Amino acid sequence: MASVASNNGDQIELNIMPMLDIFSILILFLLMSFSTDPVNHDVSKGLELAESDTVQSLDEIPVLILTKNELLVNDKKILDIAGDDVDAAELSQGAISKVYQELLKVAEVNKRFTKDKSKPGQLTMEIDKKYSFKIIRRLMLSAQQAEFVSFKLMVAKSQS
Amino acid sequence: MKKQRKIIDVGGSSSVELNVMPFIDIFSLLCTFLLFSAVFISIGILEVQVPFLTNAAPPPEKKVPKRELVVNIHLAKDKVTLNSNFSQPPENKQKEDFPTDKKGLQDFHEALVRLKNDNVDADSATLMVDDDVVYQLMISTLDEIKLIVAKDKVENSSGEKALGKRVPGLFPKVVIGNVLL
């Protein structure tokens, strides 16, 4: 037990057993929430994920991130987003040209390192839940033109 | 100053006090490490596809075309429409509308479960989403299309049964049909 001496010479002992109790409960809680997933990605700032009951876990870092006011590809800012859609000047046949250009580069790098070149590309997307499907369709269209046809939509697993 | 083990000799008997300071040191270090590495939001994924053209050779045509279930779902802001028909006659076209509130989506899910029970091999659906549909609603609808729970009383395509949690297996392959130039 920890102890201190008082002025009249008596020893005051500090009871640290409750502190040990608290520590052990805290550690139990943190161990239960500890993740051993191979992929560890923090949700991007300025973004709230949609909730889902899915049990599939994230298995790759998102390439395309659409926060409340920015669009990023591989952590590189491509566009500012004001409102619910992209400026008409950035569009080409319904797709977003800058996103298409960046995803073409990503597709070329992926092809260099993929054994099965005939397999269609996969893209992980992290999108804020407030957007309407209009801008998401534009992103998917841009990715489709860059030969990405399968999408993994990042969601927050609901606790229920 | 750490207190050493103290042995008190009282009339021949001895009591030993346990030094708990090392426990506290270890616990505080472990707490610090776990707090830094804790993930409080669990992240998952939902897989979808979009239509695409390929240069690959078409599969050889079968002599007897297979009669398969075709499921088309149209998601608008206030309702979701379930269309189903067979690829060969008799087509048995069916159409049902559901509202997009919680009860409506549950009814929509139950209609999909009935379809799946009648056609166990069917595993894909085409989803058309209106531009003004909010992303969260689209994700909730995808959950109802893809996942099953124990009370659904349906086996997923691999024959496993859901055990309390929602698992993939209803119509796991979803194609977003209106992502086209």
Coordinates of C-alpha atoms in Angstrom, one line a residue:
Chain A
M1 CA 0.0 0.0 0.0
A2 CA 1.2 3.5 -0.7
S3 CA 1.6 5.7 2.4
V4 CA 2.5 9.2 3.4
A5 CA 3.6 10.5 6.8
S6 CA 1.5 13.2 8.5
N7 CA 2.7 16.0 10.7
N8 CA 2.2 14.1 14.0
G9 CA 4.1 11.1 12.8
D10 CA 1.2 8.9 11.9
Q11 CA 1.3 7.1 8.5
I12 CA -1.7 7.7 6.2
E13 CA -2.1 4.8 3.8
L14 CA -3.7 5.3 0.4
N15 CA -6.0 2.5 -0.7
I16 CA -5.1 1.8 -4.3
M17 CA -7.2 -1.3 -4.8
P18 CA -10.1 0.7 -6.3
M19 CA -7.7 2.2 -8.8
L20 CA -6.6 -1.3 -9.8
D21 CA -10.3 -2.3 -10.2
I22 CA -10.8 0.7 -12.5
F23 CA -7.7 0.0 -14.5
S24 CA -8.7 -3.7 -14.9
I25 CA -12.2 -2.8 -16.1
L26 CA -10.8 -0.1 -18.5
I27 CA -8.3 -2.6 -19.9
L28 CA -11.0 -5.2 -20.4
F29 CA -13.1 -2.7 -22.3
L30 CA -10.2 -1.6 -24.5
L31 CA -9.1 -5.1 -25.2
M32 CA -12.7 -6.0 -26.4
S33 CA -12.6 -3.0 -28.8
F34 CA -9.1 -3.7 -30.0
S35 CA -9.0 -4.5 -33.7
T36 CA -6.6 -7.0 -35.3
D37 CA -7.9 -6.3 -38.8
P38 CA -5.0 -6.1 -41.3
V39 CA -6.4 -2.9 -42.7
N40 CA -6.6 0.0 -40.2
H41 CA -8.2 3.2 -41.6
D42 CA -9.5 6.1 -39.6
V43 CA -12.7 7.8 -41.0
S44 CA -11.7 10.9 -42.9
K45 CA -12.4 14.3 -41.3
G46 CA -15.4 16.2 -42.6
L47 CA -17.2 13.0 -43.4
E48 CA -19.9 10.9 -41.8
L49 CA -20.3 7.3 -43.0
A50 CA -23.7 5.8 -43.8
E51 CA -24.8 3.1 -41.4
S52 CA -25.2 -0.5 -42.5
D53 CA -25.8 -3.9 -41.1
T54 CA -23.1 -5.5 -43.3
V55 CA -20.6 -7.9 -41.7
Q56 CA -18.0 -7.6 -44.4
S57 CA -14.9 -5.7 -43.1
L58 CA -12.9 -3.2 -44.9
D59 CA -10.0 -4.9 -46.8
E60 CA -8.3 -2.0 -48.6
I61 CA -7.8 1.7 -48.1
P62 CA -10.3 3.9 -50.0
V63 CA -9.0 5.4 -53.2
L64 CA -11.8 7.9 -53.7
I65 CA -13.0 10.0 -50.7
L66 CA -16.0 12.4 -50.9
T67 CA -16.2 14.5 -47.8
K68 CA -18.8 17.2 -47.1
N69 CA -16.8 19.8 -49.2
E70 CA -13.9 18.0 -51.0
L71 CA -13.2 15.3 -53.4
L72 CA -10.0 13.4 -53.0
V73 CA -8.3 10.6 -55.0
N74 CA -5.5 8.8 -53.2
D75 CA -5.4 11.6 -50.6
K76 CA -4.9 14.2 -53.3
K77 CA -7.5 16.9 -53.5
I78 CA -9.2 17.0 -56.9
L79 CA -12.2 19.3 -56.4
D80 CA -14.0 21.5 -54.0
I81 CA -17.7 20.5 -53.7
A82 CA -20.2 23.2 -52.9
G83 CA -23.8 21.9 -52.5
D84 CA -24.8 18.5 -53.8
D85 CA -23.2 18.4 -57.2
V86 CA -20.1 19.3 -59.2
D87 CA -19.8 22.4 -61.3
A88 CA -21.0 21.9 -64.8
A89 CA -17.6 23.1 -66.1
E90 CA -16.0 20.0 -64.6
L91 CA -18.3 17.5 -66.3
S92 CA -17.9 15.7 -69.6
Q93 CA -20.7 13.4 -70.8
G94 CA -22.0 13.2 -67.2
A95 CA -18.7 12.1 -65.7
I96 CA -16.2 14.2 -63.8
S97 CA -13.1 14.6 -66.1
K98 CA -10.6 15.3 -63.3
V99 CA -11.6 12.2 -61.5
Y100 CA -11.4 10.2 -64.7
Q101 CA -7.9 11.4 -65.3
E102 CA -6.7 10.5 -61.8
L103 CA -8.4 7.1 -61.8
L104 CA -6.8 6.3 -65.2
K105 CA -3.4 6.7 -63.5
V106 CA -4.5 4.5 -60.7
A107 CA -5.7 1.9 -63.1
E108 CA -2.4 1.9 -65.0
V109 CA -0.5 1.4 -61.7
N110 CA -2.9 -1.4 -60.7
K111 CA -2.4 -3.2 -64.1
R112 CA 1.3 -3.2 -63.7
F113 CA 1.1 -5.0 -60.4
T114 CA -1.9 -7.3 -61.0
K115 CA -1.4 -10.8 -62.3
D116 CA -4.8 -11.2 -63.9
K117 CA -5.0 -8.3 -66.3
S118 CA -8.4 -9.3 -67.7
K119 CA -10.1 -9.0 -64.3
P120 CA -12.2 -5.8 -64.0
G121 CA -10.9 -3.1 -61.6
Q122 CA -12.2 -2.7 -58.0
L123 CA -12.4 0.7 -56.3
T124 CA -13.1 1.4 -52.6
M125 CA -15.1 4.6 -52.0
E126 CA -15.6 6.6 -48.8
I127 CA -18.7 8.9 -49.2
D128 CA -20.5 11.2 -46.8
K129 CA -24.0 10.0 -46.1
K130 CA -25.7 13.3 -46.9
Y131 CA -25.1 13.2 -50.6
S132 CA -27.7 12.3 -53.1
F133 CA -27.2 9.6 -55.7
K134 CA -26.6 12.2 -58.5
I135 CA -23.0 13.0 -57.6
I136 CA -22.3 9.3 -56.7
R137 CA -23.5 8.3 -60.1
R138 CA -21.1 10.8 -61.7
L139 CA -18.2 9.3 -59.6
M140 CA -19.2 5.7 -60.6
L141 CA -19.5 6.8 -64.3
S142 CA -16.0 8.4 -64.2
A143 CA -14.6 5.3 -62.6
Q144 CA -16.4 3.1 -65.1
Q145 CA -14.7 4.9 -67.9
A146 CA -11.4 4.3 -66.2
E147 CA -12.3 0.5 -66.2
F148 CA -13.3 0.3 -62.6
V149 CA -16.6 -1.6 -62.6
S150 CA -16.8 -3.1 -59.1
F151 CA -17.2 -0.8 -56.1
K152 CA -16.7 -1.3 -52.3
L153 CA -18.8 1.3 -50.5
M154 CA -17.4 2.1 -47.0
V155 CA -20.0 2.1 -44.3
A156 CA -20.1 2.3 -40.5
K157 CA -21.3 -1.1 -39.1
S158 CA -24.3 -0.5 -36.9
Q159 CA -24.0 -1.8 -33.4
S160 CA -27.5 -3.5 -33.3
Chain B
M1 CA 10.0 5.7 -3.3
K2 CA 8.9 2.1 -3.9
K3 CA 8.1 0.2 -0.8
Q4 CA 10.0 -3.1 -0.5
R5 CA 8.4 -6.2 0.8
K6 CA 7.9 -5.8 4.5
I7 CA 8.0 -8.7 6.8
I8 CA 6.4 -8.0 10.2
D9 CA 7.4 -10.4 12.8
V10 CA 4.6 -10.5 15.5
G11 CA 5.0 -13.2 18.1
G12 CA 6.5 -15.7 15.8
S13 CA 4.0 -15.2 12.8
S14 CA 4.7 -13.2 9.7
S15 CA 2.6 -11.3 7.2
V16 CA 3.7 -10.4 3.7
E17 CA 2.4 -7.4 1.9
L18 CA 2.1 -7.5 -1.9
N19 CA 3.7 -4.7 -3.8
V20 CA 1.1 -3.5 -6.3
M21 CA 3.2 -0.6 -7.8
P22 CA 4.4 -2.8 -10.7
F23 CA 0.8 -3.8 -11.4
I24 CA -0.1 -0.1 -11.7
D25 CA 2.9 0.6 -13.9
I26 CA 1.9 -2.2 -16.3
F27 CA -1.8 -1.3 -16.3
S28 CA -1.1 2.3 -17.0
L29 CA 1.2 1.5 -19.9
L30 CA -1.3 -1.1 -21.3
C31 CA -4.1 1.5 -21.0
T32 CA -2.1 4.1 -22.8
F33 CA -1.3 1.7 -25.7
L34 CA -4.8 0.4 -26.0
L35 CA -6.3 3.9 -25.9
F36 CA -4.1 5.0 -28.8
S37 CA -4.9 2.0 -30.9
A38 CA -8.6 1.7 -30.0
V39 CA -11.1 1.8 -33.0
F40 CA -14.5 2.9 -31.8
I41 CA -16.2 3.0 -35.2
S42 CA -16.2 -0.4 -36.9
I43 CA -16.0 0.0 -40.7
G44 CA -17.5 -2.4 -43.2
I45 CA -18.1 -2.5 -47.0
L46 CA -20.9 -3.1 -49.4
E47 CA -20.0 -4.4 -52.8
V48 CA -21.8 -3.3 -55.9
Q49 CA -21.1 -3.4 -59.6
V50 CA -22.0 -1.2 -62.6
P51 CA -22.7 -2.4 -66.2
F52 CA -19.7 -2.7 -68.4
L53 CA -18.7 -3.8 -71.9
T54 CA -16.0 -6.3 -72.4
N55 CA -13.9 -7.4 -75.4
A56 CA -14.0 -11.0 -74.2
A57 CA -15.6 -13.6 -76.5
P58 CA -19.3 -14.2 -75.7
P59 CA -20.0 -17.5 -74.0
P60 CA -21.2 -20.3 -76.3
E61 CA -25.0 -20.2 -76.7
K62 CA -26.7 -23.1 -75.0
K63 CA -29.2 -25.3 -77.0
V64 CA -31.8 -24.9 -74.4
P65 CA -31.8 -21.4 -72.8
K66 CA -32.1 -21.5 -69.1
R67 CA -35.2 -20.0 -67.4
E68 CA -33.8 -17.6 -64.9
L69 CA -35.3 -15.1 -62.5
V70 CA -34.7 -11.5 -63.3
V71 CA -35.0 -9.0 -60.4
N72 CA -35.2 -5.3 -61.1
I73 CA -35.5 -2.8 -58.3
H74 CA -36.3 0.9 -58.8
L75 CA -35.5 3.1 -55.8
A76 CA -37.1 6.5 -55.7
K77 CA -37.1 9.1 -52.9
D78 CA -40.5 7.9 -51.5
K79 CA -40.9 4.4 -52.8
V80 CA -39.1 1.3 -53.9
T81 CA -40.5 -0.8 -56.7
L82 CA -39.8 -4.5 -57.0
N83 CA -40.1 -6.0 -60.5
S84 CA -39.5 -9.7 -61.1
N85 CA -40.0 -11.9 -64.2
F86 CA -38.5 -15.0 -65.8
S87 CA -36.1 -14.8 -68.8
Q88 CA -38.1 -17.5 -70.7
P89 CA -41.9 -18.0 -70.9
P90 CA -44.0 -18.2 -68.8
E91 CA -42.5 -14.9 -67.6
N92 CA -44.8 -14.4 -64.6
K93 CA -44.2 -10.7 -64.3
Q94 CA -44.7 -9.3 -60.9
K95 CA -44.6 -5.7 -59.6
E96 CA -44.8 -4.5 -56.0
D97 CA -44.4 -1.0 -54.5
F98 CA -43.2 -0.3 -51.0
P99 CA -42.7 3.0 -49.1
T100 CA -39.1 3.9 -48.0
D101 CA -39.8 4.1 -44.3
K102 CA -38.6 1.4 -41.9
K103 CA -41.8 -0.7 -42.2
G104 CA -41.8 -0.4 -45.9
L105 CA -38.2 -1.6 -46.3
Q106 CA -39.0 -4.5 -44.0
D107 CA -41.9 -5.5 -46.2
F108 CA -39.7 -5.1 -49.2
H109 CA -37.1 -7.4 -47.6
E110 CA -39.8 -10.0 -46.9
A111 CA -40.9 -9.9 -50.5
L112 CA -37.3 -10.5 -51.6
V113 CA -37.1 -13.5 -49.1
R114 CA -40.3 -15.0 -50.7
L115 CA -38.7 -14.6 -54.1
K116 CA -35.5 -16.2 -53.0
N117 CA -37.3 -19.1 -51.3
D118 CA -39.1 -19.8 -54.7
N119 CA -35.9 -19.4 -56.7
V120 CA -32.9 -20.5 -54.5
D121 CA -30.4 -20.2 -57.4
A122 CA -31.2 -16.6 -58.1
D123 CA -28.4 -14.4 -56.6
S124 CA -28.3 -11.1 -58.6
A125 CA -30.5 -8.0 -58.8
T126 CA -30.4 -4.8 -60.8
L127 CA -30.9 -1.6 -58.8
M128 CA -31.9 1.6 -60.5
V129 CA -31.6 4.6 -58.2
D130 CA -33.1 8.1 -58.8
D131 CA -30.8 11.1 -58.7
D132 CA -32.5 12.6 -55.7
V133 CA -32.2 9.6 -53.4
V134 CA -30.0 10.2 -50.4
Y135 CA -27.0 7.9 -50.0
Q136 CA -28.1 6.6 -46.6
L137 CA -31.4 5.4 -48.1
M138 CA -29.5 3.7 -50.9
I139 CA -27.3 1.9 -48.3
S140 CA -30.3 0.8 -46.3
T141 CA -31.9 -0.6 -49.4
L142 CA -28.8 -2.4 -50.3
D143 CA -28.8 -4.0 -46.9
E144 CA -32.3 -5.3 -47.4
I145 CA -31.4 -6.7 -50.8
K146 CA -28.1 -8.4 -49.8
L147 CA -28.4 -9.5 -46.2
I148 CA -30.5 -12.1 -44.4
V149 CA -31.3 -12.7 -40.7
A150 CA -32.2 -15.9 -38.8
K151 CA -35.9 -15.1 -38.8
D152 CA -36.0 -15.0 -42.6
K153 CA -35.9 -18.8 -42.7
V154 CA -34.0 -19.0 -45.9
E155 CA -30.7 -20.6 -46.7
N156 CA -28.2 -18.5 -48.5
S157 CA -26.7 -19.7 -51.7
S158 CA -23.9 -21.6 -49.9
G159 CA -26.4 -23.4 -47.7
E160 CA -25.5 -21.7 -44.5
K161 CA -28.1 -20.2 -42.2
A162 CA -27.8 -16.8 -40.6
L163 CA -27.2 -17.0 -36.9
G164 CA -28.8 -13.9 -35.3
K165 CA -26.7 -11.4 -37.3
R166 CA -27.4 -10.2 -40.8
V167 CA -25.2 -12.1 -43.3
P168 CA -24.8 -11.8 -47.0
G169 CA -26.9 -14.4 -49.0
L170 CA -30.2 -13.0 -50.2
F171 CA -29.2 -11.4 -53.5
P172 CA -25.4 -10.7 -53.0
K173 CA -24.7 -9.5 -56.5
V174 CA -26.2 -6.1 -57.1
V175 CA -25.7 -4.1 -60.3
I176 CA -26.4 -0.4 -60.3
G177 CA -28.2 -0.3 -63.6
N178 CA -28.4 3.4 -64.4
V179 CA -24.7 4.2 -64.3
L180 CA -24.4 4.5 -68.0
L181 CA -23.1 7.2 -70.4

